[in-house]
CSV table of C-alpha atoms in Angstrom, one decimal:
chain,number,residue,atom,x,y,z
V,89,MET,CA,46.3,-32.2,5.4
V,90,ILE,CA,43.3,-30.1,5.7
V,91,LYS,CA,41.9,-27.9,3.0
V,92,SER,CA,40.8,-24.3,3.6
V,93,SER,CA,37.4,-23.3,3.1
V,94,THR,CA,38.7,-21.1,0.0
V,95,GLU,CA,40.2,-24.5,-1.4
V,96,ALA,CA,37.3,-26.8,-0.9
V,97,PHE,CA,35.1,-24.2,-2.7
V,98,GLN,CA,37.5,-23.7,-5.5
V,99,ASP,CA,38.2,-27.7,-5.8
V,100,ARG,CA,34.4,-28.7,-5.9
V,101,GLU,CA,33.7,-30.5,-9.2
V,102,ARG,CA,30.8,-28.2,-11.0
V,103,SER,CA,30.5,-30.9,-13.7
V,104,ASN,CA,28.8,-33.1,-10.9
V,105,TRP,CA,25.9,-30.0,-11.4
V,106,VAL,CA,25.4,-31.3,-15.1
V,107,ARG,CA,22.9,-33.9,-15.8
V,108,LEU,CA,23.7,-36.5,-18.6
V,109,ARG,CA,20.3,-35.6,-20.5
V,110,THR,CA,21.4,-32.0,-21.0
V,111,LEU,CA,24.6,-33.0,-23.0
V,112,VAL,CA,22.5,-35.5,-24.7
V,113,ILE,CA,19.8,-33.1,-25.6
V,114,LEU,CA,22.2,-30.7,-26.9
V,115,ARG,CA,23.7,-33.6,-29.0
V,116,TRP,CA,20.6,-34.5,-30.6
V,117,ILE,CA,20.1,-30.7,-31.6
V,118,ALA,CA,23.3,-31.2,-33.3
V,119,ILE,CA,22.6,-34.1,-34.9
V,120,VAL,CA,19.5,-32.8,-36.5
V,121,GLY,CA,21.1,-29.5,-37.6
V,122,GLN,CA,24.2,-31.4,-39.5
V,123,SER,CA,21.8,-33.9,-41.1
V,124,VAL,CA,19.7,-30.8,-42.2
V,125,ALA,CA,22.9,-28.8,-43.5
V,126,LEU,CA,24.1,-32.1,-45.6
V,127,PHE,CA,20.5,-32.6,-47.0
V,128,VAL,CA,20.2,-29.0,-48.0
V,129,GLY,CA,23.9,-28.5,-49.2
V,130,SER,CA,23.5,-32.0,-51.3
V,131,LYS,CA,20.1,-31.9,-52.8
V,132,VAL,CA,18.9,-28.3,-52.7
V,133,PHE,CA,22.2,-26.5,-53.6
V,134,GLY,CA,23.3,-29.8,-55.8
V,135,LEU,CA,27.1,-29.4,-53.6
V,136,SER,CA,29.2,-32.2,-54.1
V,137,LEU,CA,29.8,-34.1,-50.8
V,138,PRO,CA,31.2,-37.1,-49.4
V,139,ILE,CA,27.8,-38.2,-47.9
V,140,GLY,CA,28.7,-41.5,-47.2
V,141,VAL,CA,31.5,-40.7,-44.9
V,142,ALA,CA,29.8,-37.8,-43.7
V,143,VAL,CA,26.4,-39.7,-42.8
V,144,MET,CA,28.8,-42.2,-40.6
V,145,ALA,CA,30.3,-39.2,-38.9
V,146,VAL,CA,26.7,-38.0,-38.1
V,147,GLY,CA,25.6,-41.7,-37.1
V,148,SER,CA,28.7,-41.9,-34.9
V,149,SER,CA,26.8,-39.2,-32.7
V,150,VAL,CA,23.5,-41.1,-33.1
V,151,VAL,CA,25.3,-44.3,-31.8
V,152,ALA,CA,27.0,-42.4,-29.0
V,153,ASN,CA,23.4,-40.8,-28.0
V,154,LEU,CA,21.5,-44.0,-27.9
V,155,PHE,CA,24.1,-45.7,-25.8
V,156,SER,CA,24.3,-42.9,-23.3
V,157,SER,CA,20.7,-43.1,-22.8
V,158,PHE,CA,20.2,-46.7,-22.4
V,159,VAL,CA,23.1,-47.5,-20.4
V,160,TYR,CA,23.2,-44.4,-18.0
V,161,PRO,CA,19.8,-42.9,-16.6
V,162,GLY,CA,18.9,-39.7,-17.9
V,163,ASN,CA,19.5,-37.9,-14.6
V,164,LYS,CA,22.8,-39.2,-13.7
V,165,ARG,CA,25.1,-36.7,-12.6
V,166,LEU,CA,28.5,-36.4,-15.0
V,167,SER,CA,32.1,-36.8,-13.4
V,168,GLU,CA,34.7,-34.5,-14.4
V,169,PHE,CA,36.0,-37.1,-16.7
V,170,GLU,CA,32.8,-38.2,-18.3
V,171,ALA,CA,31.7,-34.8,-19.2
V,172,PHE,CA,35.3,-34.1,-20.7
V,173,VAL,CA,35.0,-37.0,-23.1
V,174,MET,CA,31.5,-36.0,-24.2
V,175,LEU,CA,32.5,-32.8,-25.2
V,176,LEU,CA,35.9,-33.7,-26.8
V,177,PHE,CA,34.2,-36.4,-28.8
V,178,ASP,CA,31.7,-33.7,-29.9
V,179,LEU,CA,34.6,-31.5,-31.1
V,180,LEU,CA,36.4,-34.3,-32.5
V,181,GLN,CA,33.5,-35.4,-34.5
V,182,LEU,CA,32.4,-31.6,-35.8
V,183,GLY,CA,35.9,-31.2,-36.8
V,184,LEU,CA,35.7,-34.8,-39.0
V,185,LEU,CA,32.7,-33.1,-40.8
V,186,LEU,CA,34.2,-29.9,-41.1
V,187,TYR,CA,37.2,-31.6,-42.7
V,188,LEU,CA,34.8,-33.4,-45.2
V,189,THR,CA,32.9,-30.2,-46.1
V,190,GLY,CA,35.8,-27.9,-47.1
V,191,GLY,CA,37.2,-27.0,-43.8
V,192,LEU,CA,37.5,-23.3,-42.8
V,193,ASN,CA,35.5,-22.7,-46.3
V,194,ASN,CA,32.5,-23.9,-44.6
V,195,PRO,CA,30.6,-21.0,-42.7
V,196,PHE,CA,29.8,-23.9,-40.0
V,197,ALA,CA,33.3,-23.7,-38.5
V,198,ILE,CA,31.9,-21.2,-36.2
V,199,LEU,CA,30.4,-23.9,-34.2
V,200,VAL,CA,33.8,-25.1,-33.1
V,201,LEU,CA,33.3,-22.3,-30.5
V,202,ALA,CA,30.2,-24.5,-28.9
V,203,PRO,CA,32.1,-27.2,-27.1
V,204,VAL,CA,34.8,-25.0,-25.6
V,205,THR,CA,32.1,-22.5,-24.6
V,206,ILE,CA,29.9,-25.2,-22.7
V,207,ALA,CA,33.1,-26.6,-21.2
V,208,SER,CA,34.1,-23.6,-19.8
V,209,THR,CA,31.0,-23.0,-17.6
V,210,PHE,CA,31.3,-26.5,-15.6
V,211,LEU,CA,34.5,-28.2,-16.4
V,212,SER,CA,37.6,-27.4,-14.2
V,213,LEU,CA,40.3,-25.4,-15.8
V,214,ARG,CA,42.6,-27.8,-16.5
V,215,SER,CA,40.0,-29.6,-18.7
V,216,THR,CA,38.8,-26.1,-20.3
V,217,VAL,CA,42.0,-25.1,-21.5
V,218,PHE,CA,43.0,-28.9,-22.7
V,219,LEU,CA,39.8,-29.0,-24.8
V,220,GLY,CA,40.8,-25.2,-25.9
V,221,LEU,CA,43.9,-26.4,-27.1
V,222,ILE,CA,42.4,-29.2,-28.9
V,223,ALA,CA,40.0,-26.7,-30.9
V,224,LEU,CA,42.9,-24.7,-31.6
V,225,GLY,CA,44.7,-27.4,-33.1
V,226,ILE,CA,41.7,-28.5,-34.8
V,227,ILE,CA,41.0,-24.7,-36.3
V,228,THR,CA,44.4,-24.5,-37.5
V,229,CYS,CA,44.7,-28.1,-39.5
V,230,LEU,CA,41.4,-27.0,-41.0
V,231,ASN,CA,43.0,-24.2,-42.3
V,232,PHE,CA,45.6,-26.2,-44.3
V,233,TRP,CA,44.2,-30.0,-44.6
V,234,PHE,CA,40.4,-30.1,-45.9
V,235,LEU,CA,38.8,-31.6,-48.6
V,236,PRO,CA,37.6,-29.2,-51.3
V,237,LEU,CA,33.9,-28.0,-51.3
V,238,LEU,CA,32.9,-28.1,-54.7
V,239,GLY,CA,29.5,-26.7,-56.4
V,240,PRO,CA,27.3,-28.1,-59.0
V,241,ASP,CA,29.3,-27.0,-62.0
V,242,GLY,CA,32.5,-28.6,-60.3
V,243,LEU,CA,34.1,-25.6,-59.3
V,244,GLN,CA,35.7,-25.4,-56.1
V,245,LEU,CA,34.0,-23.0,-53.5
V,246,ALA,CA,36.9,-21.3,-51.0
V,247,LEU,CA,37.1,-18.1,-49.6
V,248,PRO,CA,40.0,-15.5,-50.6
V,249,GLU,CA,43.3,-16.6,-48.9
V,250,LEU,CA,43.1,-13.2,-47.0
V,251,PHE,CA,39.6,-13.6,-45.9
V,252,ARG,CA,40.0,-17.3,-45.0
V,253,PHE,CA,43.2,-16.2,-42.8
V,254,GLY,CA,40.9,-13.8,-41.4
V,255,PHE,CA,38.7,-15.9,-40.4
V,256,TRP,CA,41.2,-18.5,-38.8
V,257,ILE,CA,42.6,-15.6,-36.5
V,258,SER,CA,39.2,-14.9,-35.5
V,259,LEU,CA,38.1,-18.4,-34.6
V,260,MET,CA,41.5,-18.6,-32.6
V,261,ILE,CA,40.7,-15.1,-31.0
V,262,SER,CA,37.0,-16.2,-30.2
V,263,ILE,CA,37.6,-19.5,-28.8
V,264,VAL,CA,39.9,-17.9,-26.2
V,265,PHE,CA,37.7,-15.0,-25.5
V,266,LEU,CA,34.7,-16.4,-25.1
V,267,GLY,CA,35.9,-19.5,-23.2
V,268,SER,CA,37.6,-17.1,-20.7
V,269,TYR,CA,34.6,-14.5,-20.8
V,270,ALA,CA,32.2,-17.7,-20.1
V,271,ARG,CA,34.3,-19.0,-17.5
V,272,GLN,CA,34.8,-15.6,-15.6
V,273,ILE,CA,31.2,-15.1,-15.4
V,274,THR,CA,29.9,-18.4,-14.1
V,275,GLY,CA,32.8,-18.2,-11.7
V,276,GLU,CA,31.3,-15.3,-10.3
V,277,MET,CA,27.9,-16.6,-10.2
V,278,HIS,CA,28.9,-19.9,-8.6
V,279,ASN,CA,31.0,-17.7,-6.0
V,280,MET,CA,27.8,-15.5,-5.3
V,281,ALA,CA,25.8,-18.4,-5.0
V,282,ASP,CA,27.9,-20.2,-2.3
V,283,ALA,CA,28.3,-16.8,-0.4
V,284,LEU,CA,24.6,-16.4,-0.6
V,285,LEU,CA,24.1,-19.8,1.0
V,286,ALA,CA,26.8,-19.0,3.6
V,287,THR,CA,24.6,-16.0,4.4
V,288,GLN,CA,21.7,-18.1,4.7
V,289,MET,CA,23.2,-20.3,7.2
V,290,ALA,CA,24.3,-17.7,9.1
V,291,LEU,CA,21.2,-16.0,9.3
V,292,ALA,CA,19.3,-19.2,10.4
V,293,ARG,CA,22.0,-20.0,12.8
V,294,GLU,CA,21.3,-16.6,14.4
V,295,GLN,CA,17.6,-16.9,14.1
V,296,LYS,CA,17.6,-20.2,15.7
V,297,LEU,CA,19.8,-18.9,18.7
V,298,THR,CA,17.1,-16.0,18.9
V,299,ASP,CA,14.1,-18.2,18.9
V,300,LEU,CA,15.9,-20.6,21.8
V,301,GLY,CA,15.0,-17.9,24.4
V,302,GLY,CA,11.3,-17.7,23.5
V,303,VAL,CA,11.4,-21.5,23.5
V,304,VAL,CA,12.9,-21.7,27.0
V,305,ALA,CA,10.7,-18.9,28.4
V,306,ALA,CA,7.7,-20.4,26.9
V,307,ALA,CA,8.8,-23.7,28.4
V,308,ALA,CA,9.2,-22.0,31.7
V,309,HIS,CA,5.9,-20.5,31.8
V,310,GLU,CA,4.4,-23.9,30.8
V,311,LEU,CA,6.1,-25.7,33.5
V,312,GLY,CA,5.4,-23.3,36.4
V,313,THR,CA,1.5,-24.9,37.2
V,314,PRO,CA,2.4,-28.2,37.3
V,315,LEU,CA,5.4,-27.2,39.6
V,316,ALA,CA,3.2,-25.3,41.8
V,317,THR,CA,1.1,-28.2,42.0
V,318,ILE,CA,3.7,-30.3,43.5
V,319,LYS,CA,5.0,-27.9,45.7
V,320,LEU,CA,1.2,-27.4,47.4
V,321,VAL,CA,0.5,-31.0,47.5
V,322,SER,CA,4.2,-31.8,49.0
V,323,SER,CA,3.7,-28.9,51.6
V,324,GLU,CA,0.1,-30.7,52.6
V,325,LEU,CA,1.7,-34.0,52.8
V,326,SER,CA,4.6,-32.8,54.8
V,327,ASP,CA,2.5,-31.6,57.5
V,328,GLU,CA,0.3,-34.9,58.0
V,329,LEU,CA,3.4,-36.8,57.9
V,330,ASP,CA,4.5,-35.8,61.3
V,331,ASP,CA,4.7,-39.3,62.8
V,332,ARG,CA,6.6,-40.8,59.8
V,333,ALA,CA,9.6,-39.2,59.8
V,334,ASP,CA,11.1,-41.5,56.7
V,335,LEU,CA,8.2,-40.6,54.8
V,336,LYS,CA,8.4,-37.0,56.1
V,337,GLU,CA,11.9,-36.5,54.7
V,338,ASP,CA,11.3,-37.9,51.2
V,339,VAL,CA,8.5,-35.3,50.9
V,340,ASP,CA,10.6,-32.5,52.2
V,341,LEU,CA,13.0,-33.5,49.6
V,342,ILE,CA,10.6,-33.5,47.0
V,343,ASN,CA,9.4,-30.0,48.1
V,344,LYS,CA,12.8,-28.6,47.9
V,345,GLN,CA,13.6,-30.2,44.6
V,346,ALA,CA,10.3,-28.5,43.1
V,347,ASP,CA,11.8,-25.1,44.6
V,348,ARG,CA,14.7,-25.7,42.6
V,349,CYS,CA,13.3,-26.3,39.4
V,350,ARG,CA,11.1,-23.0,40.2
V,351,ASP,CA,14.4,-21.1,40.7
V,352,ILE,CA,16.0,-22.5,37.6
V,353,LEU,CA,12.9,-21.9,35.4
V,354,ARG,CA,12.4,-18.9,36.6
V,355,SER,CA,16.4,-17.8,35.5
V,356,MET,CA,15.5,-19.2,32.2
V,357,GLY,CA,12.6,-17.5,31.7
V,358,ARG,CA,13.2,-14.5,33.1
V,359,ALA,CA,12.5,-12.6,29.8
V,360,GLY,CA,9.4,-14.1,29.2
V,361,LYS,CA,7.9,-15.6,25.8
V,362,ASP,CA,5.8,-12.1,25.9
V,363,ASP,CA,8.9,-9.9,27.1
V,364,LEU,CA,9.5,-7.2,24.6
V,365,HIS,CA,13.1,-7.0,26.0
V,366,MET,CA,13.8,-9.8,24.2
V,367,ARG,CA,12.6,-8.0,21.1
V,368,PHE,CA,13.9,-4.3,21.8
V,369,ALA,CA,16.9,-3.3,23.6
V,370,PRO,CA,18.9,0.2,23.8
V,371,LEU,CA,21.3,0.6,20.9
V,372,GLU,CA,24.5,0.2,23.4
V,373,ALA,CA,23.1,-3.2,24.7
V,374,VAL,CA,22.8,-4.5,21.0
V,375,LEU,CA,26.4,-3.4,20.3
V,376,ARG,CA,27.7,-5.1,23.6
V,377,GLU,CA,25.7,-8.5,22.8
V,378,ALA,CA,27.1,-8.4,19.3
V,379,ALA,CA,30.6,-7.8,20.5
V,380,GLU,CA,30.4,-10.3,23.5
V,381,PRO,CA,32.0,-13.5,21.6
V,382,HIS,CA,35.1,-11.3,21.2
V,383,MET,CA,35.6,-9.5,24.2
V,384,ASN,CA,38.3,-12.0,25.7
V,385,ARG,CA,40.2,-12.4,22.5
V,386,GLY,CA,43.2,-10.4,23.7
V,387,LYS,CA,42.5,-7.0,22.0
V,388,GLU,CA,40.6,-4.3,24.0
V,389,ILE,CA,37.3,-3.1,22.7
V,390,ASP,CA,36.2,0.5,23.8
V,391,PHE,CA,32.6,1.4,23.4
V,392,PHE,CA,31.7,5.2,23.2
V,393,VAL,CA,28.4,6.5,23.3
V,394,SER,CA,27.6,10.0,21.4
V,395,ASP,CA,27.6,13.0,23.7
V,396,GLU,CA,24.2,13.6,25.6
V,397,ILE,CA,25.0,17.7,25.1
V,398,ASP,CA,25.2,17.1,21.6
V,399,HIS,CA,22.1,14.6,21.5
V,400,PRO,CA,19.9,15.6,24.3
V,401,LYS,CA,17.5,13.0,23.5
V,402,ARG,CA,17.5,9.4,25.2
V,403,GLN,CA,19.4,6.6,23.5
V,404,PRO,CA,17.6,4.9,21.0
V,405,VAL,CA,15.8,1.6,21.7
V,406,ILE,CA,16.1,-0.5,18.3
V,407,THR,CA,14.9,-3.9,17.5
V,408,ARG,CA,16.9,-6.9,18.1
V,409,ASN,CA,16.9,-7.8,14.6
V,410,PRO,CA,19.0,-11.2,14.1
V,411,GLU,CA,20.5,-9.6,10.8
V,412,ALA,CA,21.5,-6.6,12.5
V,413,ILE,CA,23.3,-8.4,15.3
V,414,HIS,CA,25.1,-11.0,13.1
V,415,GLY,CA,26.1,-8.5,10.8
V,416,LEU,CA,27.5,-6.2,13.5
V,417,ARG,CA,29.1,-9.2,15.0
V,418,ASN,CA,31.0,-10.1,12.1
V,419,LEU,CA,32.2,-6.6,11.7
V,420,ILE,CA,33.6,-6.7,15.1
V,421,GLN,CA,35.3,-9.8,14.5
V,422,ASN,CA,37.1,-8.6,11.8
V,423,ALA,CA,38.0,-5.6,13.4
V,424,VAL,CA,39.3,-7.9,16.3
V,425,ASP,CA,41.3,-10.1,13.9
V,426,PHE,CA,43.2,-7.2,12.4
V,427,ALA,CA,43.7,-4.9,15.3
V,428,GLU,CA,47.0,-4.2,16.7
V,429,SER,CA,45.6,-3.9,20.3
V,430,LEU,CA,42.4,-1.7,20.2
V,431,VAL,CA,39.0,-1.6,18.7
V,432,GLU,CA,36.7,0.9,19.0
V,433,VAL,CA,33.0,0.9,18.7
V,434,GLU,CA,31.2,4.4,18.6
V,435,SER,CA,27.4,4.9,18.3
V,436,SER,CA,25.8,8.5,17.5
V,437,TRP,CA,22.2,9.5,16.3
V,438,ASN,CA,20.2,12.5,15.4
V,439,GLU,CA,16.9,13.0,14.3
V,440,LYS,CA,16.9,10.8,11.1
V,441,SER,CA,19.9,8.4,11.2
V,442,ILE,CA,21.5,6.2,13.7
V,443,THR,CA,25.3,5.4,13.2
V,444,ILE,CA,28.1,2.9,14.2
V,445,ARG,CA,31.5,3.4,13.5
V,446,ILE,CA,33.7,0.6,14.2
V,447,ALA,CA,37.6,1.2,13.9
V,448,ASP,CA,40.7,-0.6,14.8
V,449,ASP,CA,44.6,0.3,14.9
V,450,GLY,CA,45.5,-2.6,12.5
V,451,PRO,CA,47.0,-2.3,8.9
V,452,GLY,CA,43.9,-0.9,7.5
V,453,PHE,CA,42.4,-1.9,4.3
V,454,PRO,CA,44.5,-2.0,0.9
V,455,GLN,CA,43.4,0.7,-1.4
V,456,ASN,CA,43.4,-1.2,-4.4
V,457,VAL,CA,40.6,-3.3,-2.8
V,458,ILE,CA,38.4,-0.8,-1.0
V,459,GLY,CA,36.1,-0.2,-4.1
V,460,ARG,CA,35.6,-4.0,-4.0
V,461,ILE,CA,35.1,-5.0,-0.1
V,462,GLY,CA,32.1,-6.8,0.9
V,463,ASP,CA,32.9,-8.8,-2.9
V,464,PRO,CA,32.5,-13.0,-1.7
V,465,PHE,CA,35.8,-14.7,-1.8
V,466,MET,CA,37.8,-11.4,-1.9
V,467,ARG,CA,40.6,-11.5,1.0
V,468,ARG,CA,40.0,-8.8,3.1
V,469,ARG,CA,44.0,-7.4,3.8
V,470,ALA,CA,46.9,-7.8,2.2
V,471,SER,CA,49.4,-10.6,2.9
V,472,GLU,CA,49.8,-14.0,3.8
V,473,GLN,CA,52.2,-13.6,6.6
V,474,GLY,CA,49.6,-10.8,7.9
V,475,ARG,CA,46.9,-13.0,8.1
V,476,THR,CA,49.2,-15.6,9.6
V,477,THR,CA,50.3,-13.4,12.2
V,478,ASN,CA,47.5,-11.1,13.0
V,479,ARG,CA,44.4,-13.7,12.5
V,480,PRO,CA,45.4,-17.0,13.5
V,481,GLY,CA,42.8,-19.8,12.8
V,482,TYR,CA,41.0,-17.8,10.2
V,483,GLU,CA,41.7,-18.8,6.4
V,484,GLY,CA,40.1,-15.3,5.4
V,485,MET,CA,37.6,-16.1,2.4
V,486,GLY,CA,36.1,-12.7,2.5
V,487,LEU,CA,32.9,-14.4,3.3
V,488,GLY,CA,32.4,-12.5,6.8
V,489,LEU,CA,32.4,-9.3,5.2
V,490,PHE,CA,30.1,-10.4,2.6
V,491,ILE,CA,27.7,-12.0,5.2
V,492,ALA,CA,27.9,-8.8,7.4
V,493,LYS,CA,27.3,-6.3,4.4
V,494,THR,CA,24.6,-8.3,3.0
V,495,LEU,CA,23.0,-8.7,6.2
V,496,LEU,CA,23.2,-5.5,7.4
V,497,GLU,CA,22.0,-4.2,3.9
V,498,ARG,CA,19.0,-6.2,4.2
V,499,SER,CA,17.8,-4.6,7.7
V,500,GLY,CA,18.2,-1.0,5.9
V,501,ALA,CA,21.6,0.2,6.6
V,502,ARG,CA,24.3,1.6,4.4
V,503,LEU,CA,27.8,0.6,5.0
V,504,THR,CA,31.0,2.8,4.1
V,505,PHE,CA,34.5,1.1,4.2
V,506,SER,CA,37.8,3.6,4.5
V,507,ASN,CA,41.1,3.7,6.7
V,508,GLY,CA,41.9,6.0,9.5
V,509,GLY,CA,44.2,8.8,10.2
V,510,VAL,CA,47.0,9.3,12.8
V,511,GLU,CA,45.0,7.9,16.2
V,512,MET,CA,43.4,5.1,14.6
V,513,SER,CA,45.2,4.2,11.5
V,514,GLY,CA,43.5,0.9,10.9
V,515,ALA,CA,40.0,0.3,8.9
V,516,ILE,CA,36.9,1.9,9.6
V,517,VAL,CA,33.3,0.8,8.8
V,518,ILE,CA,30.5,3.1,9.0
V,519,VAL,CA,27.1,1.3,9.3
V,520,GLU,CA,24.4,4.0,9.1
V,521,TRP,CA,20.4,3.2,9.5
V,522,PRO,CA,17.7,5.6,8.7
V,523,ARG,CA,15.7,5.6,12.2
V,524,GLU,CA,12.6,4.4,11.0
V,525,MET,CA,14.5,1.2,9.5
V,526,ILE,CA,15.8,-0.1,12.8
V,527,GLU,CA,14.5,2.0,15.9
V,528,ALA,CA,11.6,0.4,18.1
V,529,MET,CA,8.5,2.5,17.3
V,530,ASN,CA,7.3,4.2,20.9
V,531,PRO,CA,9.0,0.9,22.8
V,532,GLN,CA,7.7,2.4,26.1
V,533,SER,CA,3.8,2.1,25.0
V,534,ARG,CA,4.3,-1.8,23.6
V,535,LEU,CA,5.7,-2.4,27.1
V,536,GLY,CA,2.4,-1.4,28.7
V,537,GLU,CA,1.5,0.7,31.8
V,538,ASN,CA,0.9,-0.6,35.4
V,539,ALA,CA,-2.8,-1.0,36.1
V,540,GLN,CA,-4.4,-1.2,39.5
V,541,ILE,CA,-5.3,-4.5,40.5
V,542,LYS,CA,-9.2,-4.7,41.4
V,543,GLY,CA,-10.1,-6.8,44.6
């Protein structure tokens, strides 16, 4: 069974992004801190500690670090299981040290939060929950079973029962809260990174398609001269071979093929590598270009241009911005995906702005997600049934709207999402640019004026 794109993102092991060296360095820091705490507690404050067993516990971490450093390269990427085992070892080792040094009476018990918080940032949910449950179990055991922490006078150093109970509760809550919070924030960061990567790929693809026209036009221009030479030479040879019918036929064939190549290159390079029509186009032409891949998908797409009476000036000529074209194409695609039968694309303008309104007659946006439209990996419309019936072939990651919103805002546009009324009850997306951000400045002067050819 082929997984959807959403599942592929969710199933990806984030532990593979963490190097062994990172966790080894963190463990060395913990070893130094534990060693200093044992030395200061026993020598400076005169606490009665089981130094031998405690040093063995710290030594186990040293051995584990040395083993990891010598057996594996430092830049090794940890698998899910390897990262889980390393953090589990650190958690158990810390639990043993706390058992030897007073349990929850030891203020360093708060360090139990560290392995769980680290795990929540890159381990799977199952591994993080399992590690969190172990941490909760260790905290609970340390509340009841531990070696007493004795001062220099032989008296036990212990918190009052009520304070220790409160400390236990606070640690339990902190493990759950910090683990969940770190995982939520990290998950949103990864989703945003993945979505931005998809946006960059879409923009790069659109840019390549735009650049392809220039490459073809340049090739047509450069090949024009050698083809003209072939045409000239073949014509001269044809005139000189009237008495050699067999050779004249071959030369005429070369002449005809040269004409054919000329016609093909002329059609391919019709825009020309310096033709500014490749860079500027009327507003409606750009909208039709953006909608062209979705014109034959079984839904009617109607284009409306603002009334010339209300807007007496000519239709604005805008830059053929790859970001704008691809963003509008994604918005039109979403409208076609969910429309019952009709999509309306309306363009209007005034002296300050250019506005595009894309509406469909589908079910519209759910009211509870309108404020979050454009977030990555958020499904756009309501039910699985709706996606299956209205949008075959699409899994609905929310990336389409995210890419469209990101690209259009990058071009200077402002987007508004809403639902329609009686006539068009579906979703409505309004894209508005300040004219100076999208309109081609003096396109007529850029195209140049006719000049008299001097003999």
